Coordinates of C-alpha atoms and ligand atoms in Angstrom, one line a residue:
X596 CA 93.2 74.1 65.0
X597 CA 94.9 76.3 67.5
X598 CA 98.9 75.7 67.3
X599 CA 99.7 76.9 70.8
X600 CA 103.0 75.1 71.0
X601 CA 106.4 76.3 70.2
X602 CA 107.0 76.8 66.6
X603 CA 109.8 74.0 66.7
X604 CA 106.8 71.7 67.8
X605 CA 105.5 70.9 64.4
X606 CA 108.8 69.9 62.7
X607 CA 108.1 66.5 62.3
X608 CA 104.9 66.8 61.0
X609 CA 106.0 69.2 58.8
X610 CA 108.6 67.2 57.4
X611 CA 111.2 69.0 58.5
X612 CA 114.4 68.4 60.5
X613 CA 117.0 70.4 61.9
X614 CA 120.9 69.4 63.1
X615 CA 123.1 71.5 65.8
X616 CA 124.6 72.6 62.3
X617 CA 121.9 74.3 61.3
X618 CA 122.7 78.3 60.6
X619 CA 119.6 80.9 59.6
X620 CA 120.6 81.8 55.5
X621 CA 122.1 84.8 55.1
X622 CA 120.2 86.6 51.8
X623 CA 123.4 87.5 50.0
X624 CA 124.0 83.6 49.8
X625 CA 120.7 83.4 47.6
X626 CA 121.8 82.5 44.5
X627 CA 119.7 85.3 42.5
X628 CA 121.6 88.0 45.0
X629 CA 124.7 86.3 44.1
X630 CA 124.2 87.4 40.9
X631 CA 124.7 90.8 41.6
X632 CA 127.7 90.4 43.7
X633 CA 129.4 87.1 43.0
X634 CA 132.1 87.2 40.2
X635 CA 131.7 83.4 40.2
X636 CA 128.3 83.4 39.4
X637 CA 128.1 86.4 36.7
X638 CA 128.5 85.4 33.3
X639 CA 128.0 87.4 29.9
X640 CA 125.3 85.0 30.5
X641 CA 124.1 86.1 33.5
X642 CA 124.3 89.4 32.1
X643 CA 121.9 88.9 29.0
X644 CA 119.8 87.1 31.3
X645 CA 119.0 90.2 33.2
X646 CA 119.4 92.4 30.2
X647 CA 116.6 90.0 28.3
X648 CA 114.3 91.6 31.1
X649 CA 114.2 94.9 29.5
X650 CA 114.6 93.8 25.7
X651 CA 118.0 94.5 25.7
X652 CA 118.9 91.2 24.5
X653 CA 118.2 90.2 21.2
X654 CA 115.5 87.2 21.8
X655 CA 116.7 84.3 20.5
X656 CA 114.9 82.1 17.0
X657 CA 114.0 79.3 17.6
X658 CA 109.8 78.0 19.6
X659 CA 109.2 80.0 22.4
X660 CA 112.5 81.9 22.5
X661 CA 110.6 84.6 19.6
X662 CA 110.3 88.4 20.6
X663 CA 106.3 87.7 21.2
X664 CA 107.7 85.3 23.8
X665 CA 110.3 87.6 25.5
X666 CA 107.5 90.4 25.3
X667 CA 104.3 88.5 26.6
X668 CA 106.7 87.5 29.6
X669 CA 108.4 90.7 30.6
X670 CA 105.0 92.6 30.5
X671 CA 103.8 89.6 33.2
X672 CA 106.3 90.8 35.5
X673 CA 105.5 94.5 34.8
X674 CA 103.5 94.9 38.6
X675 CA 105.9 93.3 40.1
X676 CA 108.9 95.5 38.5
X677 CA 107.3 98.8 39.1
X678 CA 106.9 97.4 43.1
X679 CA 110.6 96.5 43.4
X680 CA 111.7 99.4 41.7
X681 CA 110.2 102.1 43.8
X682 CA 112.7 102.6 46.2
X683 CA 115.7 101.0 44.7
X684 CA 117.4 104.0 44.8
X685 CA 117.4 103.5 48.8
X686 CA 118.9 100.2 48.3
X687 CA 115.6 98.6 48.5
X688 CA 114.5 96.0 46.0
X689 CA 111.0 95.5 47.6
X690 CA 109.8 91.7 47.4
X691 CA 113.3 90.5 46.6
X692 CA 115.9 91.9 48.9
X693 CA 113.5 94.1 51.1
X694 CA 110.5 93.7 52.6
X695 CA 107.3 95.5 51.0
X696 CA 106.6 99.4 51.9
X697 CA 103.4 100.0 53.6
X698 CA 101.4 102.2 51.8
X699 CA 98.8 102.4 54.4
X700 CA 98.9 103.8 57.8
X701 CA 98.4 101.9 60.9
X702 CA 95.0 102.8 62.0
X703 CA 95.3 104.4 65.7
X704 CA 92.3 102.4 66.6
X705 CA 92.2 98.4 66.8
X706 CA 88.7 96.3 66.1
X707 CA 88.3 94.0 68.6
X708 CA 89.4 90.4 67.5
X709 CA 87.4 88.4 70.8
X710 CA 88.3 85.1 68.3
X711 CA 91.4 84.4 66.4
X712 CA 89.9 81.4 65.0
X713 CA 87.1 83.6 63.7
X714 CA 89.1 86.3 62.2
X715 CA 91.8 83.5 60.5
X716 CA 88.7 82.6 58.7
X717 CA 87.7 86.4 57.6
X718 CA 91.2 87.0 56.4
X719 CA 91.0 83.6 54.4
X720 CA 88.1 84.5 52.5
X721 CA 89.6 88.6 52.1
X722 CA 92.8 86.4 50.6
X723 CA 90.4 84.6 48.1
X724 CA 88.8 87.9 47.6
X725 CA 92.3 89.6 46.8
X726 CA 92.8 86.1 44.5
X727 CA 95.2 83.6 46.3
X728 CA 94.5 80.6 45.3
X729 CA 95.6 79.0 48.9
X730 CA 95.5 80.5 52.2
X731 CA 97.3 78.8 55.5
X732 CA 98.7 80.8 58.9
X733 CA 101.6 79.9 61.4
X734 CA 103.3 81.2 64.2
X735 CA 106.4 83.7 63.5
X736 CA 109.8 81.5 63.1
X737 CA 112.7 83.6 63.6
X738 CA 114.9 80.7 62.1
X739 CA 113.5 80.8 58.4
X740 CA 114.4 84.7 58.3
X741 CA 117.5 85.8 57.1
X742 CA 120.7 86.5 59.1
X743 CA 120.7 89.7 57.5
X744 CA 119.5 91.3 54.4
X745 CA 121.1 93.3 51.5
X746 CA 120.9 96.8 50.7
X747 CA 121.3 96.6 46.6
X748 CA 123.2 99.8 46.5
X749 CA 126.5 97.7 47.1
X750 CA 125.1 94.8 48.2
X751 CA 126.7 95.6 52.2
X752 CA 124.4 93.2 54.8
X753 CA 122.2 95.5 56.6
X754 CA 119.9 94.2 59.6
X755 CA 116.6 92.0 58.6
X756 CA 114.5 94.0 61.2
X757 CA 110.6 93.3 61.0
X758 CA 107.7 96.1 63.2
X759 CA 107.5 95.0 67.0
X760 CA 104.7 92.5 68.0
X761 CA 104.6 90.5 64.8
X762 CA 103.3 86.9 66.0
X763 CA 101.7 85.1 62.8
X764 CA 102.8 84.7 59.0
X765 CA 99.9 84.7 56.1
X766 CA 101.3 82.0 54.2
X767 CA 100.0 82.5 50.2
X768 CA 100.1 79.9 47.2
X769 CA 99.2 81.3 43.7
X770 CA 99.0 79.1 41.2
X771 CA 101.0 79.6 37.3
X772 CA 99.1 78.9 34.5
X773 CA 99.2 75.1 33.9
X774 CA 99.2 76.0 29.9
X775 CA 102.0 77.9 30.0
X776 CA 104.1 75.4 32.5
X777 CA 103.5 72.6 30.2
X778 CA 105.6 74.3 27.6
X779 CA 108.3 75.0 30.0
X780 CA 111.8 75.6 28.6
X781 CA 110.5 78.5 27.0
X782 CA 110.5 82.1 27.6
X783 CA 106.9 82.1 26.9
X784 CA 106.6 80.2 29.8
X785 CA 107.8 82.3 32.3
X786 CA 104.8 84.5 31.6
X787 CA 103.4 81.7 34.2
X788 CA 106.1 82.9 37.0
X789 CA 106.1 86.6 36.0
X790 CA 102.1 86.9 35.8
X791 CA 102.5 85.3 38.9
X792 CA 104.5 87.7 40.7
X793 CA 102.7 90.5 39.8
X794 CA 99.8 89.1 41.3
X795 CA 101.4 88.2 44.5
X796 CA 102.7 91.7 44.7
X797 CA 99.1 93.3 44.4
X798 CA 97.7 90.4 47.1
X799 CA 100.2 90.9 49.7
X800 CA 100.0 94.9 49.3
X801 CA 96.0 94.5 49.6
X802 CA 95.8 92.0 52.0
X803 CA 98.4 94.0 54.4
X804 CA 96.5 97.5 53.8
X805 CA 93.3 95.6 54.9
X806 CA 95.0 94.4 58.1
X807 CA 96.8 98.0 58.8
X808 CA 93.5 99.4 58.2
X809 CA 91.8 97.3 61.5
X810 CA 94.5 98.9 63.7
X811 CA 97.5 96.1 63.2
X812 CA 100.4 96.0 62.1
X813 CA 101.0 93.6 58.7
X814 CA 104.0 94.1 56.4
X815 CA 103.7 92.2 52.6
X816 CA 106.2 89.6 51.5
X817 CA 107.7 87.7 48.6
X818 CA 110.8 86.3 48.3
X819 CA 112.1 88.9 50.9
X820 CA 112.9 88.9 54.8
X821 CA 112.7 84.6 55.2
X822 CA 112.6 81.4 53.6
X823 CA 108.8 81.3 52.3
X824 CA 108.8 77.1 51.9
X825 CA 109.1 76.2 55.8
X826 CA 106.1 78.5 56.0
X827 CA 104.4 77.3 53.9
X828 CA 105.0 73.5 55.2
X829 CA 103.8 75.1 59.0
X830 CA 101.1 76.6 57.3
X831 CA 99.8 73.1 56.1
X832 CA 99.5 74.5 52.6
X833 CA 101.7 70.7 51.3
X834 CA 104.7 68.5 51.8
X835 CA 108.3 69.0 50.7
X836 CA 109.5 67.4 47.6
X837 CA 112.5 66.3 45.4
X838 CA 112.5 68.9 43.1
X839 CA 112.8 71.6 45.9
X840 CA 108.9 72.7 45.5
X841 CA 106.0 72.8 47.8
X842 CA 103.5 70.0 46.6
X843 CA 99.7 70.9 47.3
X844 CA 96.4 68.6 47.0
X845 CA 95.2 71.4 45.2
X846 CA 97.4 72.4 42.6
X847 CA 100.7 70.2 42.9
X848 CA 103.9 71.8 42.9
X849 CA 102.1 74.5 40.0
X850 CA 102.5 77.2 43.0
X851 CA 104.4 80.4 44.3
X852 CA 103.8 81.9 47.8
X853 CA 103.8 84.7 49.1
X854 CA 103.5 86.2 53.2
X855 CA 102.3 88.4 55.9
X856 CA 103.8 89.3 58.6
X857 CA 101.1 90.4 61.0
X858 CA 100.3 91.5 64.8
X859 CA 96.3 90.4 63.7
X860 CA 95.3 88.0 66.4
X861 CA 95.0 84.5 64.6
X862 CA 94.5 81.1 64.8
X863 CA 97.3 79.1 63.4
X864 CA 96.5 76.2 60.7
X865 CA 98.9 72.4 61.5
X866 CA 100.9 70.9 59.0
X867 CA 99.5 68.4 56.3
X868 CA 101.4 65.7 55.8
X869 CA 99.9 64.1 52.8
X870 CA 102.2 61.0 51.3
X871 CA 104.4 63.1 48.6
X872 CA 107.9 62.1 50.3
X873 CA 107.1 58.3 50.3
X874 CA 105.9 58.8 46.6
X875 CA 109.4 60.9 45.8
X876 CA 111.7 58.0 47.1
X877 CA 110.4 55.8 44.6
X878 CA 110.2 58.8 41.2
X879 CA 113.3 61.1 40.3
X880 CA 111.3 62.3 37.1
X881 CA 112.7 65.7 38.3
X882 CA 116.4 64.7 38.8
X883 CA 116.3 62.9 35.4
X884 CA 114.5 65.4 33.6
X885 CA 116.7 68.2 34.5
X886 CA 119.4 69.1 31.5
X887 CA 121.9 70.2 34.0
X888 CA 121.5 67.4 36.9
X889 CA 121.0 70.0 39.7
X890 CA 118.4 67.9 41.4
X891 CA 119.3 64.5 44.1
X892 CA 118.7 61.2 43.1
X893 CA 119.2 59.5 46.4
X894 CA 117.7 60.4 50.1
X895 CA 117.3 63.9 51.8
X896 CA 120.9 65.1 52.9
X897 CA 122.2 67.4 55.4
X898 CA 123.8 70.5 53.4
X899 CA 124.2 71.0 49.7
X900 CA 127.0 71.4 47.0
X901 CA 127.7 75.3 47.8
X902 CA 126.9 78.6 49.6
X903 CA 123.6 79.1 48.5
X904 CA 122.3 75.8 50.3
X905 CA 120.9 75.9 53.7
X906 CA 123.2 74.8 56.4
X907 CA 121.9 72.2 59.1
X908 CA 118.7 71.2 57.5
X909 CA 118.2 67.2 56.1
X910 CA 115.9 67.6 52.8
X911 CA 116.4 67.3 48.8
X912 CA 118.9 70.8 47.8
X913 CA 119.6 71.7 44.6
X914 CA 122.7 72.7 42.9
X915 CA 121.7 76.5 42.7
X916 CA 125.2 77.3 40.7
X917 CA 124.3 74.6 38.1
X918 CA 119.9 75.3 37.9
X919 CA 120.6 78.7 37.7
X920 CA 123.7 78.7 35.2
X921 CA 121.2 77.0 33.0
X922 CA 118.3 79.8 33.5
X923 CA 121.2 82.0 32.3
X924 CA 121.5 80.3 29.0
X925 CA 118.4 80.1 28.0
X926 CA 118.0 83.7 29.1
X927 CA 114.7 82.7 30.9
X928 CA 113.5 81.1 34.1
X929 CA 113.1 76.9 33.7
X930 CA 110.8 75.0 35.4
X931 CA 111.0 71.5 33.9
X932 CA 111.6 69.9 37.2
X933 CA 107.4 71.4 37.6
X934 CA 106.5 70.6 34.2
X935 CA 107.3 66.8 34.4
X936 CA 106.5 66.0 38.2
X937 CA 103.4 63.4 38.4
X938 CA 101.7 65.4 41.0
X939 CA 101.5 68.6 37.6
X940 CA 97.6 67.5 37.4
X941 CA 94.1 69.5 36.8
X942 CA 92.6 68.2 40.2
X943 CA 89.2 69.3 39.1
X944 CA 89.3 66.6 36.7
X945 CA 88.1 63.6 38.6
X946 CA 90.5 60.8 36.9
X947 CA 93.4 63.2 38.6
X948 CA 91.8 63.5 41.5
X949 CA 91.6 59.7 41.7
X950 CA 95.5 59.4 40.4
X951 CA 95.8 61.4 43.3
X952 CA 94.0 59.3 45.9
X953 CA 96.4 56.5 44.4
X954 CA 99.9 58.3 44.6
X955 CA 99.0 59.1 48.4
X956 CA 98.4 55.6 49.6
X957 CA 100.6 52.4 49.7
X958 CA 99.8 51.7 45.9
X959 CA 102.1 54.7 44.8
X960 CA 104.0 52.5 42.6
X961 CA 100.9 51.8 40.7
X962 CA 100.3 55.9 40.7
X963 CA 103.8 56.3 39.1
X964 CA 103.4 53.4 36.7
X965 CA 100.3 55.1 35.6
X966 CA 102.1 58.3 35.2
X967 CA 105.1 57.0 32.8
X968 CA 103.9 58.3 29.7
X969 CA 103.2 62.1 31.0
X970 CA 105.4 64.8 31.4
X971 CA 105.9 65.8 28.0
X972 CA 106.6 69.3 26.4
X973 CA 104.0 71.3 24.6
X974 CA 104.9 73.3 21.5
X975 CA 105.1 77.3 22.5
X976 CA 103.5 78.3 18.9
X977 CA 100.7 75.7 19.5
X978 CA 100.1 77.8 22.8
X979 CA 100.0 80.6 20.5
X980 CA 97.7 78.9 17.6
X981 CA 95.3 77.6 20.0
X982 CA 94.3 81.3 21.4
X983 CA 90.4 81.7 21.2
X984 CA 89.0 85.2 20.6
X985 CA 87.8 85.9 23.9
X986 CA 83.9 86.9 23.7
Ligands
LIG566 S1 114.6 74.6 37.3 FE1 115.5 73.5 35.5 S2 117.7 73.6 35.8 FE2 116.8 74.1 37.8 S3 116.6 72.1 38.9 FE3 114.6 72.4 37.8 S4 114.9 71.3 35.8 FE4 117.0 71.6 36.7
LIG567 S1 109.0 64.4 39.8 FE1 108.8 62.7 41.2 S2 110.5 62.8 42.6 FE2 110.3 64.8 41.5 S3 109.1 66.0 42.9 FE3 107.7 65.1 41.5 S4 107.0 63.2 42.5 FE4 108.8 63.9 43.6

């Protein structure tokens, strides 16, 4: 349905709320750009965090922490590297603290778009065609963008400027391997987030090249230029939850997104608010499962425990100094607050989808009850033992 409101309009059904406190983030507070400027945030940890990356670390003994692991998950973020590294000699590290180069001209002649609601549905199927997994649009929000932006050179702010005329965001889920997440801590599981970087990088490029090539102008997104989870709540795409993630119908919270900032006439999606917050006042699966306690126990709160939380906004916030010391240690990404979340289903199976149908109605407690005895960890080397050949 057309959105023709302001984008402030949808809040509520988006599940989100906004005091007079409220201040757009400014990127250098992000806790990963921290780490390259904040001397109370880098560690020898931090350090061989980074440095494990490149091999330069030696990888750890011990299930899932083996060089296999290390190398099956650095070569997953390969696509993505080789994107954020082109111009990082001009202080740009695309898809992290820059937005994406065009590659593709701006063709000087536009196709007619007589419907947006006809072309929202082309460039959903060219997204599907390009692999997303899920698709939404929303109107441009200038209050989920960054204050400013950093140039990684020496990490100085420079301005967060985005082409004239851009109207709507192409709001992108892809899902991570749900084999991989189940054997989260591990190094070999963050061949799930890497793999699916690399693939967000080639989608957005693609998707953005299509878009220039009609006439209009589209710039490719990741973690860069704004806040990708408010978009992704506009775009209808799930609901906020406790462990910071966006949880879908279709994949629950096994998702990254990606964006699109384009001039393409289009019709914007509404939010879809499904049940998850009623379900995540009554589970903290997440908050107890977490080794370092960086996730809330209690209700949504204005603020958060230090810089690198959004100002002015009520919802669950991590401890980003304590979630990401831990990645540090283990010299890998975590994700256990995904792994053990009820919502971590197969929905093609039709027993999930069912659990599903249950966790979104009034009998949620039943839905959690049901759920007690998931959650667990798989072995890494039973990932690797239970490879078939392919044919
Ligand atoms: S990613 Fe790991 S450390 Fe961070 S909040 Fe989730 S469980 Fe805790
Ligand atoms: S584990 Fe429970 S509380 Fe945490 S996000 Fe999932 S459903 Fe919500």
């Amino acid at each position: 349905m057309q959105d023709t409101s302001t984008p402030h309009a949808s809040d509520a059904q988006a599940g989100i709320e906004t005091t007079d406190a409220f201040e757009p983030f400014a990127q250098k507070n992000d806790i990963f750009t921290r780490a390259f400027w904040d001397s109370s945030v880098q560690t020898k940890q931090t350090d061989a965090f980074f440095a494990s990356y490149r091999m330069e670390a030696i990888p750890r003994r011990g299930d899932g922490f083996g060089q296999r692991d290390f190398a099956l998950r650095n070569a997953s973020w390969l696509i993505s590297d080789i994107m954020t590294d082109r111009h990082a000699q001009d202080g740009r590290r695309e898809g992290f603290q820059a937005p994406i180069s065009s590659d593709t001209p701006v063709a000087p002649e536009k196709v007619n778009v007589d419907s947006p609601a006809e072309m929202s549905k082309e460039i959903k199927r060219i997204s599907k065609f390009f692999k997303a997994d899920l698709c939404g649009i929303t109107a441009i929000d200038p209050r989920w963008h960054y204050s400013a932006r950093v140039d990684v050179r020496d990490m100085s702010e420079v301005p967060n400027d985005l082409p004239e005329g851009i109207t709507s965001v192409i709001v992108l889920g892809h899902e991570m391997d749900a084999d991989l997440v189940a054997t989260y801590p591990a190094a070999l599981a963050g061949a799930a987030t890497g793999r699916a970087y690399s693939q967000e990088a080639a989608t957005v490029m693609q998707i953005a090249a299509y878009i220039r090539n009609l006439g209009y102008e589209a710039v490719p997104s990741m973690n860069d230029t704004a806040l990708v989870i408010p978009y992704a709540l506009k775009a209808g795409l799930g609901e906020y939850a406790r462990n910071q993630l966006v949880i879908s119908p279709e994949y629950g919270p096994r998702l990254r997104f990606s964006k699109i900032f384009t001039s393409l006439p289009l019709e914007h999606d509404t939010p879809r608010p499904l049940g998850v917050r009623a379900f995540c006042d009554i589970c903290t699966k997440c908050a107890e499962a977490c080794p370092v306690k960086a996730l809330p126990f209690g209700a949504p709160e204005i603020g958060g425990a230090n810089i690198s939380a959004l100002k002015g906004v009520r919802k669950w916030t991590s401890d980003a100094e304590k979630c990401f010391g831990f990645w540090a240690k283990l010299a890998s990404d975590c994700a256990i607050c995904m792994r053990v979340c009820p919502f971590n289903r197969d929905f093609s199976k039709w027993q999930n989808r069912l659990w599903l149908r249950i966790a979104l109605s009034p009998l949620r407690a039943v839905a959690l009850w049901l759920d007690r005895k998931r959650g667990g960890r798989k072995k890494p080397n039973d990932w690797w033992a239970n490879q078939s050949s392919p044919r």
